[in-house]
PDB file of C-alpha atoms in Angstrom:
ATOM      1  CA  MET P  22      41.644  31.440 -62.215  1.00 54.00           C
ATOM      2  CA  GLN P  23      38.726  30.721 -59.694  1.00 59.00           C
ATOM      3  CA  ILE P  24      39.779  28.633 -56.496  1.00 60.00           C
ATOM      4  CA  GLN P  25      37.078  26.061 -55.793  1.00 58.00           C
ATOM      5  CA  SER P  26      36.272  24.873 -51.870  1.00 57.00           C
ATOM      6  CA  LYS P  27      37.019  21.732 -50.789  1.00 56.00           C
ATOM      7  CA  ALA P  28      33.551  22.206 -48.859  1.00 51.00           C
ATOM      8  CA  LEU P  29      31.000  22.577 -51.609  1.00 52.00           C
ATOM      9  CA  PRO P  30      30.800  18.566 -52.070  1.00 56.00           C
ATOM     10  CA  GLN P  31      30.263  18.001 -48.574  1.00 56.00           C
ATOM     11  CA  ASN P  32      27.636  21.027 -48.436  1.00 66.00           C
ATOM     12  CA  SER P  33      25.979  19.481 -51.497  1.00 72.00           C
ATOM     13  CA  LEU P  34      25.505  16.027 -49.555  1.00 68.00           C
ATOM     14  CA  LEU P  35      24.679  17.513 -46.328  1.00 68.00           C
ATOM     15  CA  ARG P  36      21.716  19.126 -48.476  1.00 75.00           C
ATOM     16  CA  ARG P  37      20.810  16.278 -50.253  1.00 77.00           C
ATOM     17  CA  ALA P  38      20.837  14.223 -47.141  1.00 72.00           C
ATOM     18  CA  ILE P  39      18.443  16.884 -45.813  1.00 73.00           C
ATOM     19  CA  ARG P  40      16.492  17.048 -48.907  1.00 76.00           C
ATOM     20  CA  SER P  41      15.346  13.556 -48.475  1.00 74.00           C
ATOM     21  CA  LEU P  42      14.625  13.578 -44.398  1.00 66.00           C
ATOM     22  CA  THR P  43      12.186  16.006 -45.243  1.00 67.00           C
ATOM     23  CA  ALA P  44      10.355  14.548 -48.241  1.00 65.00           C
ATOM     24  CA  ALA P  45      10.587  11.313 -46.576  1.00 56.00           C
ATOM     25  CA  SER P  46       8.359  12.808 -43.310  1.00 54.00           C
ATOM     26  CA  GLU P  47       6.215  14.601 -45.627  1.00 57.00           C
ATOM     27  CA  SER P  48       5.210  10.993 -47.184  1.00 57.00           C
ATOM     28  CA  GLY P  49       3.540  10.157 -43.405  1.00 56.00           C
ATOM     29  CA  ALA P  50       5.353   6.914 -44.325  1.00 57.00           C
ATOM     30  CA  GLU P  51       8.671   7.302 -42.010  1.00 67.00           C
ATOM     31  CA  THR P  52       8.698   5.378 -39.174  1.00 79.00           C
ATOM     32  CA  ALA P  53      11.035   5.275 -36.043  1.00 80.00           C
ATOM     33  CA  HIS P  54      13.746   3.283 -35.546  1.00 87.00           C
ATOM     34  CA  PRO P  55      13.215   0.421 -33.013  1.00 87.00           C
ATOM     35  CA  LEU P  56      16.535   1.077 -31.303  1.00 92.00           C
ATOM     36  CA  LEU P  57      15.470   4.520 -31.256  1.00 91.00           C
ATOM     37  CA  VAL P  58      12.053   2.824 -29.258  1.00 91.00           C
ATOM     38  CA  ILE P  59      13.827   0.688 -27.015  1.00 93.00           C
ATOM     39  CA  SER P  60      16.251   3.429 -25.946  1.00 94.00           C
ATOM     40  CA  ALA P  61      13.442   5.870 -24.925  1.00 94.00           C
ATOM     41  CA  VAL P  62      11.172   3.298 -23.122  1.00 95.00           C
ATOM     42  CA  ALA P  63      14.518   2.690 -21.347  1.00 96.00           C
ATOM     43  CA  LEU P  64      15.250   6.132 -20.479  1.00 96.00           C
ATOM     44  CA  PHE P  65      11.324   6.406 -19.762  1.00 96.00           C
ATOM     45  CA  THR P  66      11.273   3.548 -17.197  1.00 95.00           C
ATOM     46  CA  LEU P  67      14.654   5.292 -15.520  1.00 95.00           C
ATOM     47  CA  PHE P  68      13.456   8.356 -15.342  1.00 95.00           C
ATOM     48  CA  ALA P  69      10.433   7.362 -13.769  1.00 91.00           C
ATOM     49  CA  ILE P  70      12.202   5.429 -10.830  1.00 90.00           C
ATOM     50  CA  VAL P  71      14.615   8.363 -10.071  1.00 90.00           C
ATOM     51  CA  GLU P  72      11.248  10.710  -9.983  1.00 88.00           C
ATOM     52  CA  MET P  73       9.588   7.556  -7.594  1.00 84.00           C
ATOM     53  CA  ASP P  74      12.816   7.227  -5.285  1.00 84.00           C
ATOM     54  CA  LEU P  75      12.946  11.442  -5.460  1.00 86.00           C
ATOM     55  CA  HIS P  76       9.611  11.723  -4.020  1.00 84.00           C
ATOM     56  CA  SER P  77       8.920   8.711  -2.095  1.00 82.00           C
ATOM     57  CA  ALA P  78       8.092  10.620   1.242  1.00 80.00           C
ATOM     58  CA  GLN P  79       5.644  12.252  -0.789  1.00 83.00           C
ATOM     59  CA  LEU P  80       4.007   9.047  -2.404  1.00 78.00           C
ATOM     60  CA  GLN P  81       4.317   7.227   1.236  1.00 78.00           C
ATOM     61  CA  ALA P  82       2.311  10.086   2.791  1.00 80.00           C
ATOM     62  CA  LEU P  83      -0.312   9.905   0.209  1.00 80.00           C
ATOM     63  CA  GLY P  84      -0.936   6.483   0.669  1.00 77.00           C
ATOM     64  CA  LEU P  85       0.426   5.220  -3.439  1.00 76.00           C
ATOM     65  CA  LEU P  86       3.789   3.800  -2.199  1.00 70.00           C
ATOM     66  CA  SER P  87       3.881   1.367   0.389  1.00 69.00           C
ATOM     67  CA  HIS P  88       6.179   1.589   3.523  1.00 62.00           C
ATOM     68  CA  GLY P  89       8.848  -0.626   3.057  1.00 55.00           C
ATOM     69  CA  THR P  90       7.564  -3.650   5.157  1.00 62.00           C
ATOM     70  CA  GLY P  91       8.587  -6.886   3.604  1.00 64.00           C
ATOM     71  CA  ILE P  92      11.414  -5.257   1.074  1.00 67.00           C
ATOM     72  CA  ASP P  93      15.448  -6.251   2.211  1.00 71.00           C
ATOM     73  CA  PRO P  94      16.987  -3.012   3.090  1.00 71.00           C
ATOM     74  CA  VAL P  95      20.211  -4.004   0.799  1.00 78.00           C
ATOM     75  CA  PHE P  96      17.678  -2.912  -2.558  1.00 77.00           C
ATOM     76  CA  LEU P  97      16.588   0.339  -0.678  1.00 75.00           C
ATOM     77  CA  SER P  98      18.344   3.963  -1.998  1.00 73.00           C
ATOM     78  CA  PRO P  99      20.673   5.344   0.862  1.00 69.00           C
TER      79      PRO P  99
END
C-alpha cells in the first residue's frame, strides 16, 4: 500500500499558477497592476527625497539646491 502525501495537490496548484503566469508573460498582453505602479512611484519619490536630504550640502555647492532662504526652519531636517 502506497501512502500519498498531502503536499502533492498543493504542489500541482503551485505548478499550475506558475504556468499561468509564464504563459501570460509570453503573450505580451500582461500589464502591471495599478496598485503596483502607484507604490513604485511613491517609493521612488521617497527615495529621491531621502537622497536629496543626504546630499544637500553637495547639491548646494553645485548650485542645484537653494540655500534655504525663505524656507521655514520647521520643515528642514535636523
